[in-house]
């Protein structure tokens, strides 16, 4: 089964970095969104098997997006990787309470991204 990633970040530059890293890892199917509301729209219209989201965004942030996904039966098990500048312990705990699968602090390397994705895929059954 081919993975389809939804990359959600209000920074076009950061989306480019994540998309390029995913493509270098062999993941070709990527959908982009610039905030949580757009992410929900893209998810419902284009589908996805894995969400990578920033925390700090206008309109709807990544934490609220994660809570929405977890409260929606269709998406409650979709893997979520949060990428953010927020690295303090309280933020990590809050993200985990929102049931993100893993957390990576910016700046990150493509190798770091690969490791986080692989960790998530080992523990989660991805549904096409």
Short mmCIF file of C-alpha atoms in Angstrom, two decimals, residues 13-90:
data_model
loop_
_atom_site.label_atom_id
_atom_site.label_comp_id
_atom_site.label_asym_id
_atom_site.label_seq_id
_atom_site.Cartn_x
_atom_site.Cartn_y
_atom_site.Cartn_z
CA UNK A 13 9.22 27.04 3.17
CA UNK A 14 8.67 24.47 5.91
CA UNK A 15 6.14 22.58 3.77
CA UNK A 16 8.75 22.47 0.97
CA UNK A 17 11.38 21.12 3.38
CA UNK A 18 9.04 18.39 4.66
CA UNK A 19 7.74 17.48 1.18
CA UNK A 20 11.29 17.29 -0.22
CA UNK A 21 12.37 15.15 2.74
CA UNK A 22 9.39 12.81 2.20
CA UNK A 23 10.14 12.51 -1.50
CA UNK A 24 13.82 11.77 -0.76
CA UNK A 25 12.54 8.92 1.46
CA UNK A 26 10.48 7.54 -1.42
CA UNK A 27 7.07 8.90 -0.43
CA UNK A 28 5.62 10.44 -3.59
CA UNK A 29 2.00 11.10 -2.63
CA UNK A 30 1.83 14.33 -0.66
CA UNK A 31 -1.03 16.79 -0.16
CA UNK A 32 -0.34 20.22 1.37
CA UNK A 33 -2.39 22.49 3.62
CA UNK A 34 -1.58 25.82 5.28
CA UNK A 35 -3.71 25.47 8.45
CA UNK A 36 -5.92 23.00 10.28
CA UNK A 37 -9.13 24.03 8.52
CA UNK A 38 -7.56 23.55 5.10
CA UNK A 39 -6.10 20.25 6.30
CA UNK A 40 -9.58 18.98 7.20
CA UNK A 41 -10.88 20.05 3.78
CA UNK A 42 -8.00 18.31 1.98
CA UNK A 43 -8.39 15.22 4.14
CA UNK A 44 -12.09 14.90 3.38
CA UNK A 45 -11.70 15.61 -0.36
CA UNK A 46 -8.34 14.02 -1.23
CA UNK A 47 -7.76 11.57 1.60
CA UNK A 48 -4.55 10.74 3.39
CA UNK A 49 -3.00 7.91 5.38
CA UNK A 50 -0.61 10.00 7.53
CA UNK A 51 -0.74 13.58 8.85
CA UNK A 52 2.34 15.73 9.53
CA UNK A 53 1.29 19.00 11.14
CA UNK A 54 2.82 22.12 12.59
CA UNK A 55 1.50 23.29 15.96
CA UNK A 56 1.43 27.09 15.52
CA UNK A 57 -0.83 28.12 12.64
CA UNK A 58 -3.60 30.68 12.08
CA UNK A 59 -7.27 29.68 11.76
CA UNK A 60 -6.85 26.24 13.36
CA UNK A 61 -3.60 25.08 14.95
CA UNK A 62 -2.13 21.60 14.85
CA UNK A 63 -3.22 20.76 18.38
CA UNK A 64 -6.86 21.53 17.56
CA UNK A 65 -6.50 19.61 14.29
CA UNK A 66 -5.17 16.60 16.20
CA UNK A 67 -8.09 16.78 18.66
CA UNK A 68 -10.54 17.01 15.74
CA UNK A 69 -8.98 13.98 14.05
CA UNK A 70 -9.09 11.92 17.25
CA UNK A 71 -12.74 12.83 17.89
CA UNK A 72 -13.82 11.86 14.35
CA UNK A 73 -14.42 8.12 13.87
CA UNK A 74 -13.20 8.19 10.26
CA UNK A 75 -9.80 9.65 11.23
CA UNK A 76 -9.34 8.65 14.88
CA UNK A 77 -6.56 6.17 14.05
CA UNK A 78 -4.70 8.15 11.39
CA UNK A 79 -1.03 8.59 12.34
CA UNK A 80 -0.13 12.15 13.38
CA UNK A 81 3.41 13.51 13.56
CA UNK A 82 3.66 17.01 14.99
CA UNK A 83 6.58 19.18 13.86
CA UNK A 84 7.02 22.33 15.91
CA UNK A 85 9.38 24.83 17.50
CA UNK A 86 7.64 24.15 20.83
CA UNK A 87 9.99 21.78 22.59
CA UNK A 88 9.35 22.27 26.29
CA UNK A 89 8.05 19.39 28.38
CA UNK A 90 4.58 20.87 28.98
#
